[in-house]
Amino acid sequence: MVVTGGAGFLGSHLCDALIARGDSVVCVDDLSTGSADNVTELLGRHSFELLVSDVSVSLEVDGPVDAVLHFASAASPPDYLARPLETLAVGSEGTRRALSLAGAHGARFVLASTSEIYGDPEVHPQTERYWGNVNSVGPRSVYDEAKRFAEALTMAWHRALDADVGIVRIFNTYGPRLRPGDGRVVSNFLTQALSGRPLTVYGDGTQTRSLCFVSDEVAGILALLDSSITGPVNIGNPDEYTMLELARIVLQVTGSSSEIVHAPLPVDDPTRRRPDITLARRELGWEPVVALQDGLRRTADFFSAP
Ligand code: UDP
């Protein structure tokens, strides 16, 4: 198996799960937002290899390849806003290289797509049939349109070359190995609560997200990998919270007495987001099992560990 972005937050959990079930993994990562620390426990294994390379520039892997999982990309809004051209490159040229690698080996290709495909959605909850509402010239478009292009490229390969592909639309995911400073809401709220600093709710906090614990997300991705389904398939947790509710739950879970303050809402911040997972339930027999409070506790333990 080849996992691009395998040293990132989600990619490294995916590598763990693949190695645990007996697969061999080549992890390709340029370590721009990922870190070798995320895969240190795997580095000693003969079935695991880390190749430090930017997949938008080169992706060369020797030996047999059964599947290519393309997970390389900045994913946190502050990260992709700081790397606009790199984000567009990894979604376009990186995806083309990953598809070529899969094609050369007759391997299945799995694209890590995103709920950002739906932009600021007018249909709620979002089903895979909804085409989305994305501002193609706004700052977030570097991520949203890169992923939309990656989906288009993947489907073109599928149609033109009969390539075996699967597209997973990943909704907000959290858990251990989130970078404390990555700017995403769970990293921010937990690190703020644990250090007694104010929790920064952007805007009035009425915008919603539906948060999936990383072990659930990985189980859904593996189910798609092991199937022959093309998708796209939403994989996320449909439990929806406003960001103000999330801030209060984080305070409860951590026992913190931090205050809640408001800060400006980022440009084009989606007002609501919740996956319809009917397709994943029916076709993959998958649904999330970790409750938000449990997942937040486990993530808080990771942030508190020395
Ligand atoms: N958010 C917030 N405070 C923070 C970070 C994020 O209120 O410190 C909000 C953000 O405006 C968005 C939601 O939390 O509405 C999720 O943001 P995140 O960056 O985690 O991911 P997104 O879903 O926007 O890609």
XYZ file of C-alpha atoms and ligand atoms in Angstrom:
331
model
C 0.000 0.000 0.000
C 1.191 3.537 -0.714
C -0.147 6.287 1.556
C 0.651 9.836 0.434
C 0.473 12.213 3.387
C 1.064 9.186 5.618
C 2.959 11.226 8.225
C 0.055 13.608 8.724
C -2.651 13.438 11.366
C -5.125 11.220 9.512
C -2.558 9.549 7.238
C -0.484 8.303 10.171
C -3.521 6.701 11.829
C -4.294 5.082 8.490
C -0.714 3.731 8.303
C -1.063 2.349 11.864
C -4.281 0.536 10.955
C -2.863 -0.893 7.709
C 0.300 -2.168 9.435
C -1.757 -3.598 12.326
C -3.762 -5.734 9.912
C -0.653 -7.013 8.131
C -0.289 -4.751 5.098
C 3.074 -3.333 4.009
C 3.080 0.450 3.709
C 5.187 2.987 1.871
C 4.382 6.377 3.394
C 5.238 9.332 1.145
C 5.233 12.727 2.837
C 7.132 15.999 2.443
C 6.709 16.664 6.189
C 5.372 20.177 5.501
C 2.360 19.777 7.792
C 2.998 16.161 8.793
C 5.811 14.976 11.035
C 8.089 11.929 11.275
C 7.115 11.880 14.995
C 3.670 10.616 13.930
C 5.203 7.443 12.503
C 8.170 6.871 14.851
C 6.601 3.690 16.222
C 6.297 2.311 12.685
C 9.794 3.242 11.509
C 11.448 0.129 12.972
C 9.078 -2.267 11.173
C 10.291 -4.035 8.033
C 6.775 -3.615 6.586
C 6.934 0.200 6.819
C 8.968 2.729 4.886
C 8.931 6.546 5.009
C 9.833 8.325 1.758
C 10.313 12.063 2.245
C 9.092 13.571 -1.015
C 6.670 16.199 -2.299
C 4.157 14.165 -4.310
C 3.345 17.176 -6.498
C 6.938 17.001 -7.770
C 7.751 13.294 -7.749
C 6.181 10.010 -6.698
C 8.355 6.986 -7.396
C 7.810 3.745 -5.524
C 9.515 0.431 -6.308
C 8.012 -2.992 -5.757
C 4.427 -4.218 -5.851
C 1.591 -1.789 -5.088
C -1.962 -3.010 -4.318
C -3.471 0.359 -3.510
C -2.589 4.057 -3.504
C -4.287 6.187 -0.872
C -3.842 9.867 -1.714
C -4.000 11.741 1.595
C -1.289 14.356 1.029
C -2.530 17.937 1.514
C -2.620 20.667 4.078
C -6.059 20.293 5.696
C -6.333 22.911 8.435
C -7.632 26.261 7.085
C -4.679 28.332 8.457
C -2.276 25.745 6.952
C -3.764 25.778 3.457
C -4.284 29.544 3.501
C -0.545 29.879 4.244
C 0.304 27.461 1.364
C -2.160 28.381 -1.395
C -0.072 27.309 -4.390
C 1.232 24.125 -2.733
C -2.350 23.150 -1.840
C -3.522 23.605 -5.432
C -0.450 21.675 -6.662
C -0.930 18.655 -4.415
C -4.631 18.447 -5.299
C -3.940 18.633 -9.044
C -0.412 17.480 -9.976
C -0.126 15.364 -6.806
C -3.397 13.600 -7.608
C -2.295 13.003 -11.212
C 0.965 11.419 -10.021
C -0.843 9.260 -7.466
C -3.339 8.106 -10.135
C -0.434 7.326 -12.528
C 1.291 5.253 -9.858
C -1.908 3.298 -9.208
C -2.464 2.884 -12.967
C 1.080 1.570 -13.547
C 0.472 -1.172 -10.951
C -3.196 -1.913 -11.672
C -3.788 -0.816 -8.058
C -6.948 0.580 -6.462
C -6.811 4.351 -5.911
C -8.513 6.039 -2.949
C -8.827 9.831 -2.936
C -9.124 11.700 0.347
C -11.748 14.241 -0.607
C -13.581 16.507 1.794
C -16.844 17.963 3.027
C -15.445 21.292 1.737
C -16.675 20.059 -1.660
C -20.095 21.228 -0.389
C -18.818 24.738 0.482
C -21.424 26.697 2.456
C -24.207 24.167 1.856
C -27.773 25.034 0.884
C -28.788 21.392 1.387
C -28.663 20.051 4.929
C -27.554 17.428 5.873
C -25.275 16.943 2.887
C -25.821 13.875 0.709
C -23.310 12.844 -1.927
C -25.796 13.915 -4.613
C -25.537 17.591 -3.558
C -23.203 19.546 -5.895
C -22.144 22.156 -3.370
C -21.888 25.911 -3.018
C -18.224 26.928 -3.263
C -16.824 30.429 -3.842
C -14.296 29.661 -6.582
C -12.374 32.932 -6.077
C -12.431 33.188 -2.263
C -9.384 32.364 -0.104
C -10.689 28.869 0.795
C -10.971 27.966 -2.883
C -7.327 26.851 -2.895
C -8.407 23.830 -0.864
C -12.009 23.396 -1.995
C -11.324 23.697 -5.711
C -8.146 21.597 -5.495
C -10.227 18.802 -3.994
C -13.053 19.322 -6.488
C -10.488 19.109 -9.307
C -8.995 15.986 -7.678
C -12.461 14.377 -7.694
C -12.941 15.362 -11.363
C -9.535 13.938 -12.314
C -10.201 10.720 -10.409
C -13.573 10.251 -12.143
C -12.025 11.021 -15.549
C -9.408 8.288 -14.990
C -12.160 5.940 -13.884
C -14.283 6.640 -16.972
C -11.523 6.897 -19.572
C -9.262 4.074 -18.362
C -11.684 1.946 -16.357
C -9.423 2.615 -13.336
C -10.425 1.127 -9.956
C -11.029 4.221 -7.792
C -12.832 5.207 -4.596
C -13.537 8.724 -3.333
C -14.076 9.381 0.370
C -15.477 12.749 1.465
C -13.990 13.259 4.903
C -15.859 15.464 7.387
C -14.159 17.221 10.319
C -11.996 14.648 12.099
C -10.175 14.981 15.411
C -8.104 12.893 17.799
C -4.588 12.315 19.091
C -1.802 13.667 16.820
C -3.677 16.777 15.830
C -0.961 19.427 15.903
C -1.658 21.596 18.965
C -1.016 24.735 16.922
C -2.727 23.717 13.699
C -5.550 26.211 14.141
C -8.457 23.771 13.845
C -11.260 24.146 16.289
C -10.620 21.042 18.407
C -6.853 21.713 18.652
C -7.495 25.340 19.563
C -10.260 24.759 22.131
C -8.460 21.878 23.871
C -5.071 23.592 24.087
C -6.765 26.795 25.249
C -8.862 24.980 27.886
C -5.901 22.947 29.156
C -3.686 26.014 29.537
C -6.388 28.210 31.090
C -6.453 30.615 28.138
C -9.763 31.885 26.708
C -11.501 29.719 24.103
C -11.703 31.661 20.830
C -15.132 31.177 19.263
C -15.114 32.696 15.772
C -18.141 34.842 14.932
C -21.222 34.322 17.095
C -20.528 30.571 17.373
C -23.855 29.508 15.817
C -22.094 27.838 12.873
C -22.157 24.045 13.128
C -19.775 21.176 12.502
C -20.114 17.412 12.975
C -16.964 15.914 14.454
C -15.721 12.385 13.836
C -13.165 10.657 16.073
C -10.140 9.505 14.092
C -10.541 5.739 14.760
C -14.075 5.894 13.329
C -12.880 7.860 10.320
C -10.090 5.340 9.621
C -12.516 2.394 9.907
C -14.745 4.022 7.276
C -11.802 4.692 4.949
C -10.612 1.069 5.236
C -14.137 -0.162 4.483
C -14.105 1.921 1.290
C -10.593 0.713 0.399
C -11.647 -2.932 0.795
C -14.797 -2.458 -1.288
C -15.050 -1.898 -5.014
C -17.249 1.165 -4.530
C -16.359 4.313 -6.461
C -18.466 6.737 -4.477
C -18.047 9.486 -3.536
C -18.973 8.343 -0.032
C -19.384 10.652 2.967
C -17.477 9.377 6.018
C -18.167 11.478 9.086
C -20.148 11.610 12.300
C -23.636 13.083 11.859
C -23.840 14.450 15.444
C -23.970 18.199 14.838
C -22.954 20.928 17.305
C -22.685 24.691 17.179
C -19.161 25.940 17.911
C -20.483 27.597 21.069
C -21.865 24.223 22.241
C -18.531 22.606 21.386
C -16.667 25.221 23.468
C -18.908 24.462 26.472
C -18.441 20.692 26.069
C -14.651 21.153 25.914
C -14.794 23.165 29.170
C -16.834 20.369 30.810
C -14.607 17.535 29.579
C -11.384 19.269 30.646
C -12.820 20.763 33.863
C -11.348 24.071 32.737
C -12.503 27.450 33.993
C -11.299 29.290 30.872
C -13.644 31.966 29.587
C -15.150 32.003 26.119
C -14.286 34.985 23.905
C -15.348 35.811 20.368
C -12.976 36.505 17.463
C -13.667 37.407 13.817
C -15.241 34.755 11.606
C -12.899 33.623 8.793
C -13.931 34.596 5.231
C -16.419 32.125 3.663
C -16.607 30.007 6.842
C -19.391 27.454 6.135
C -22.450 28.136 8.335
C -23.389 24.479 8.818
C -22.094 21.029 8.053
C -23.464 17.581 8.727
C -22.975 14.410 6.697
C -25.813 12.226 5.515
C -24.171 8.798 5.925
C -26.998 6.658 4.526
C -24.740 5.500 1.679
C -21.842 4.473 3.957
C -24.246 2.639 6.278
C -25.905 0.777 3.428
C -22.936 0.055 1.142
C -20.074 -0.255 3.608
C -21.911 -1.334 6.773
C -20.062 1.491 8.519
C -21.109 4.024 11.137
C -19.217 5.946 13.810
C -19.259 4.608 17.385
C -17.180 7.078 19.467
C -19.218 9.762 21.269
C -17.911 13.341 21.206
C -17.211 13.484 24.963
C -15.148 10.248 24.839
C -13.208 11.344 21.793
C -12.486 14.773 23.304
C -11.271 13.138 26.537
C -8.878 10.913 24.574
C -7.633 13.896 22.573
C -7.220 15.972 25.759
C -5.127 13.131 27.246
C -2.872 13.286 24.173
C -2.440 17.070 24.520
C -1.734 16.749 28.264
C 0.829 13.961 27.890
C 4.382 15.110 28.670
N -13.405 27.895 14.930
C -13.611 28.608 16.099
N -12.523 28.863 16.891
C -11.280 28.415 16.599
C -11.078 27.686 15.412
C -12.172 27.449 14.587
O -14.731 29.023 16.420
O -10.362 28.679 17.396
C -14.576 27.610 14.081
C -14.393 27.955 12.607
O -14.768 29.308 12.374
C -15.340 26.963 11.942
C -15.288 25.747 12.856
O -14.787 26.214 14.103
O -16.663 27.473 11.927
C -14.397 24.641 12.339
O -13.175 25.193 11.994
P -11.916 24.322 11.580
O -10.822 25.285 11.221
O -11.620 23.305 12.605
O -12.372 23.492 10.291
P -13.280 23.809 9.014
O -14.491 22.972 9.217
O -13.630 25.270 8.966
O -12.440 23.387 7.878
